[in-house]
PDB file of C-alpha atoms in Angstrom:
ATOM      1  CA  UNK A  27      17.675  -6.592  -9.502  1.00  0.00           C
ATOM      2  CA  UNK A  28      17.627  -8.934  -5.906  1.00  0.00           C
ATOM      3  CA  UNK A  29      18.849  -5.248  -4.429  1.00  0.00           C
ATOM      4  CA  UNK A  30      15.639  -3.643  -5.598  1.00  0.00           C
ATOM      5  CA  UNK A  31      13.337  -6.537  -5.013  1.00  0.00           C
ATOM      6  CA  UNK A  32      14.583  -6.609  -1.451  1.00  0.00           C
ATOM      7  CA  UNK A  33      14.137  -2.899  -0.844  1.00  0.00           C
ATOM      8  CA  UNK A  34      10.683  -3.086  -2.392  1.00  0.00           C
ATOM      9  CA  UNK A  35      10.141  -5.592  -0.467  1.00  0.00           C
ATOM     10  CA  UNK A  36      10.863  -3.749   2.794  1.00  0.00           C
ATOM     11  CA  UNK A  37       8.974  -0.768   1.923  1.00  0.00           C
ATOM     12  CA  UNK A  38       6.173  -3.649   1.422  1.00  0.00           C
ATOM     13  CA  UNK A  39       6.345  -4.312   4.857  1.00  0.00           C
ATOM     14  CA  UNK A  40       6.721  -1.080   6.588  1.00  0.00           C
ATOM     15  CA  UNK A  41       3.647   0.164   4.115  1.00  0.00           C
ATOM     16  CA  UNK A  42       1.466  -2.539   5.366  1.00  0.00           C
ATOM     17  CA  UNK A  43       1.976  -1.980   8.890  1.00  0.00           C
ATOM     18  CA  UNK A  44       1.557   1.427   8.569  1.00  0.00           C
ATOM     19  CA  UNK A  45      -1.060   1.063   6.510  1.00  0.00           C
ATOM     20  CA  UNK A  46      -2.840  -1.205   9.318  1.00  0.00           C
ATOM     21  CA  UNK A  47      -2.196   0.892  11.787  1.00  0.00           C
ATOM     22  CA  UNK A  48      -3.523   4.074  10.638  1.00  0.00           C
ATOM     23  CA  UNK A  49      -6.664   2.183   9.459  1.00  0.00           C
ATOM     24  CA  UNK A  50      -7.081   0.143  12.691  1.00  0.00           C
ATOM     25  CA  UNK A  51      -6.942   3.220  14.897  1.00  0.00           C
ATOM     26  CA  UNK A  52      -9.778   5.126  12.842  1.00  0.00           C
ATOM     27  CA  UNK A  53     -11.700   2.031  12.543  1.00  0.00           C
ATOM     28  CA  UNK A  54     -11.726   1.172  16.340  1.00  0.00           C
ATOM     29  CA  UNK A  55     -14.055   2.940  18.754  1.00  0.00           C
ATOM     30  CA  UNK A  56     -12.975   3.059  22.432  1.00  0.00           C
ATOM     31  CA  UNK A  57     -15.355   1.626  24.923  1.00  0.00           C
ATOM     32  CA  UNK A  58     -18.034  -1.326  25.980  1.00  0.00           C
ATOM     33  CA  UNK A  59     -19.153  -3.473  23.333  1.00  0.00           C
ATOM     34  CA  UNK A  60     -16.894  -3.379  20.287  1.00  0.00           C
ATOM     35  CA  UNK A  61     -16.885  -5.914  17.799  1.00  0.00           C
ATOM     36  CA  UNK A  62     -13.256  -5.488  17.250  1.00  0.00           C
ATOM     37  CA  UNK A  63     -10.080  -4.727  19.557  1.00  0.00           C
ATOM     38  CA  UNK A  64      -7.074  -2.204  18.022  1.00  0.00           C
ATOM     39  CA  UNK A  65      -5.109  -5.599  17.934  1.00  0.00           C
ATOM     40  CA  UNK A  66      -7.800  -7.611  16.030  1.00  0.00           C
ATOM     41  CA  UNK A  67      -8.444  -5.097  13.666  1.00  0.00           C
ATOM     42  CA  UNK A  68      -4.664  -4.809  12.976  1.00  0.00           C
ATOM     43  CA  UNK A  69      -3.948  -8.437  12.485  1.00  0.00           C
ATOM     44  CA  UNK A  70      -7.041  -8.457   9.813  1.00  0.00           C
ATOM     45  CA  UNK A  71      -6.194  -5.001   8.207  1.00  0.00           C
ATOM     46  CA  UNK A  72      -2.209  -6.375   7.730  1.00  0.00           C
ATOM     47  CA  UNK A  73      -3.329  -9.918   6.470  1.00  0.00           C
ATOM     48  CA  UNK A  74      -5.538  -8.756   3.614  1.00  0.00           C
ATOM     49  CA  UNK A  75      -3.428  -6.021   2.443  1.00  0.00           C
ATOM     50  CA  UNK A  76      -0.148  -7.507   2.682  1.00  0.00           C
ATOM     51  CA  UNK A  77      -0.700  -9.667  -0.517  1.00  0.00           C
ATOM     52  CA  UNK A  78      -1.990  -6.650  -2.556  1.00  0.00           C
ATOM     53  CA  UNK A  79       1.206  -4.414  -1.343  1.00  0.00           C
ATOM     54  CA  UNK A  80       3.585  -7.436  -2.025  1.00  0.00           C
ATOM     55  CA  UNK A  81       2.037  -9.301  -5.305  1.00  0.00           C
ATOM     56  CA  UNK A  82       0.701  -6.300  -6.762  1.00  0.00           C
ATOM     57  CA  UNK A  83       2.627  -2.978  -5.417  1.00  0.00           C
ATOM     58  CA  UNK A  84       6.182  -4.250  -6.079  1.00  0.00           C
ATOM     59  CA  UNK A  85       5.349  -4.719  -9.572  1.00  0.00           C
ATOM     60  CA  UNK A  86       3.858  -1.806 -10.330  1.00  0.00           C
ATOM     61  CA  UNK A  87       6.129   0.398  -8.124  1.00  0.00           C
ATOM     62  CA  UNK A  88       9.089  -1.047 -10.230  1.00  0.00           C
ATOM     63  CA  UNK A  89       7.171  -0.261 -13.277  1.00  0.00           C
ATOM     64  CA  UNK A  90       6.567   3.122 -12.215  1.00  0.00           C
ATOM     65  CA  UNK A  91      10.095   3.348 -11.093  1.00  0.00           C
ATOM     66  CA  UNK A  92      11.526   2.840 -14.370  1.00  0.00           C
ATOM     67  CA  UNK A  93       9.069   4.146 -16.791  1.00  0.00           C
ATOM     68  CA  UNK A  94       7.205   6.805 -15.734  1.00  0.00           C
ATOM     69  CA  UNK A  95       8.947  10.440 -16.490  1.00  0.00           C
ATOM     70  CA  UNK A  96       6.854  12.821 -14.959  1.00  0.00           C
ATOM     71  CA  UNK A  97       8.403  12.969 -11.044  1.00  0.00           C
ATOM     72  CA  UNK A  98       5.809  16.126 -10.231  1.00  0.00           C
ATOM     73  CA  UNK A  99       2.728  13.328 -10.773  1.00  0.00           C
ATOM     74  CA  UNK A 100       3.951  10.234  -9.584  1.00  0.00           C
ATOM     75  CA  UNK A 101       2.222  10.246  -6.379  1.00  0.00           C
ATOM     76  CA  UNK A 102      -1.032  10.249  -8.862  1.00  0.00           C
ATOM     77  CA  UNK A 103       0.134   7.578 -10.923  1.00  0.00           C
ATOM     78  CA  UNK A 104       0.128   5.427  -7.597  1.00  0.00           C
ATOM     79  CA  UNK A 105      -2.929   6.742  -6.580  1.00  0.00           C
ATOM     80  CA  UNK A 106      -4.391   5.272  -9.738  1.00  0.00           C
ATOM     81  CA  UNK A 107      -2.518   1.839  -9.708  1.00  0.00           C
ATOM     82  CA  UNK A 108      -3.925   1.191  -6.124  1.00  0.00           C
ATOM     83  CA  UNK A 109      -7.385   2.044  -7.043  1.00  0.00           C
ATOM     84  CA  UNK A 110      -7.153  -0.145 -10.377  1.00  0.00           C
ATOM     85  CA  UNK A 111      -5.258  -3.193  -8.612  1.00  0.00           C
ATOM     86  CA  UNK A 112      -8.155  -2.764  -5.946  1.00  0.00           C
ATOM     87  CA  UNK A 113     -11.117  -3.356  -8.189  1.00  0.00           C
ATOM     88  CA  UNK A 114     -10.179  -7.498  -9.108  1.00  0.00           C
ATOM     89  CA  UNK A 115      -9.062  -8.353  -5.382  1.00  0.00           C
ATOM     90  CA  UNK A 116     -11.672  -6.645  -4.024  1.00  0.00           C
ATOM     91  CA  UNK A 117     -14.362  -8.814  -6.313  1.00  0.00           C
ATOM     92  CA  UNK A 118     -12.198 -11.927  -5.268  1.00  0.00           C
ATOM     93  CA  UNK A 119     -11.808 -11.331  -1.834  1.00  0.00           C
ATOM     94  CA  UNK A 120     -14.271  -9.551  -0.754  1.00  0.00           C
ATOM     95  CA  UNK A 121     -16.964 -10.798  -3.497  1.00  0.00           C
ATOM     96  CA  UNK A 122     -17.881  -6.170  -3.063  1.00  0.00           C
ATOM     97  CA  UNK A 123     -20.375  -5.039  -5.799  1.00  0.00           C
ATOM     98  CA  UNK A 124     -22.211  -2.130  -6.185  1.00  0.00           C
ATOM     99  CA  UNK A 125     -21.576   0.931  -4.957  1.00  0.00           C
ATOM    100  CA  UNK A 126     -18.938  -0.648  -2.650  1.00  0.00           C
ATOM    101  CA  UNK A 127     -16.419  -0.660  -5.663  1.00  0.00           C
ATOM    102  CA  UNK A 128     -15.425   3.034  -4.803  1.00  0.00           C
ATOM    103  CA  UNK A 129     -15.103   2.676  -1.204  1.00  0.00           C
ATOM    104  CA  UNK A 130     -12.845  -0.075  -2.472  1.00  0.00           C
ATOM    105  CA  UNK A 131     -11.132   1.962  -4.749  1.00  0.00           C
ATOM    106  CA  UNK A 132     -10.387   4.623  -2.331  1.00  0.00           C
ATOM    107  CA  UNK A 133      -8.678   2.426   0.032  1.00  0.00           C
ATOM    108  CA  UNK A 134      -6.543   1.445  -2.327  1.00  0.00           C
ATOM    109  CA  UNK A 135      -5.423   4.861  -3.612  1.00  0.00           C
ATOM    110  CA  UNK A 136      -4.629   5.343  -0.135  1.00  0.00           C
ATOM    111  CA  UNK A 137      -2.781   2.265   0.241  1.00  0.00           C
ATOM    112  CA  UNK A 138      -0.713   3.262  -2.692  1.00  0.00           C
ATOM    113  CA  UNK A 139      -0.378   6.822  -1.134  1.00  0.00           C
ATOM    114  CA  UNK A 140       1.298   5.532   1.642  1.00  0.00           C
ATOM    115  CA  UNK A 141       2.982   2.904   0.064  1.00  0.00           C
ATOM    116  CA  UNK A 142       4.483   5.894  -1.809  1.00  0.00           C
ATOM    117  CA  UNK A 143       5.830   8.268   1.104  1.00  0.00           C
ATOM    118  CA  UNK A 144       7.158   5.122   2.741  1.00  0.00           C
ATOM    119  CA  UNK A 145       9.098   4.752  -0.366  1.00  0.00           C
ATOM    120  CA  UNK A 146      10.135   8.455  -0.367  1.00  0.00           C
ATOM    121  CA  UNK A 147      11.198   7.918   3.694  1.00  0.00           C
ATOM    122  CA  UNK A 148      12.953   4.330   3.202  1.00  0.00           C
ATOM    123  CA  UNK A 149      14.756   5.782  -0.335  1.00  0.00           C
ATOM    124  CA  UNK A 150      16.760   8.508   1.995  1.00  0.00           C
ATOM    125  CA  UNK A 151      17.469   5.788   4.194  1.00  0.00           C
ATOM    126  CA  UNK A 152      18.624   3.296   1.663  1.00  0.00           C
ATOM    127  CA  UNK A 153      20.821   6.350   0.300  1.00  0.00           C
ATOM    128  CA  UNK A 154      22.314   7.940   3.293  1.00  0.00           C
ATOM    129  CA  UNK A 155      23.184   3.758   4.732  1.00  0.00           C
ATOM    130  CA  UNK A 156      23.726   2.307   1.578  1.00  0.00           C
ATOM    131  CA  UNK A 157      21.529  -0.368   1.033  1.00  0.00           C
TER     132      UNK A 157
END
């Protein structure tokens, strides 16, 4: 159980800093008079979503893991655990309401999409090395 907690826990990681990366370069706009740099943006993106990947996407992905049965719609089943796991953080973080709940919604479906191919990419890894 440690061994899967640690490799969720490293596909944690390497999902939030993807996550923040992709994010931070589409977010930043190159030129005079931004309000944030690629580096600022990063920082921000990685330290609000690494809670959400790590307190609630290495439950659920364990869940998922060892429940679900359907391999040919998992990557849907994560799409809809990061959009449901979005809508309470986003009201206690980000105090959204309105129409801002989907926006909120969407990025975390595609939190959980990535979250997911990292997992795909990292599970070779962890079988081919075996950790």
């Amino acid at each position: 159980m440690l061994k899967l907690f640690l490799r969720k826990l490293l596909i944690a990681i390497v999902a939030t800093l993807t996550f923040s990366v992709i994010f931070s370069y589409f977010s930043t706009t190159p030129g005079e008079g931004q309000l944030f740099t690629f580096g600022g943006l990063f920082g921000f993106i990685a330290l609000m979503s690494a809670p959400m990947y790590i307190l609630g996407g290495i439950p659920v992905s364990i869940m998922i893991d060892r429940y679900w049965k359907w391999p040919s719609l998992e990557i849907l089943i994560y799409a809809l655990c990061g959009a449901l796991l979005m809508l309470p953080y986003s009201f206690i973080v980000f105090r959204v309401s309105g129409g801002q709940y989907i926006v909120m919604m969407m990025f975390g479906a595609s939190a959980a999409i990535i979250f997911y191919f990292v997992k795909g990419l990292l599970h070779k890894l962890f079988n081919k090395y075996g950790f």
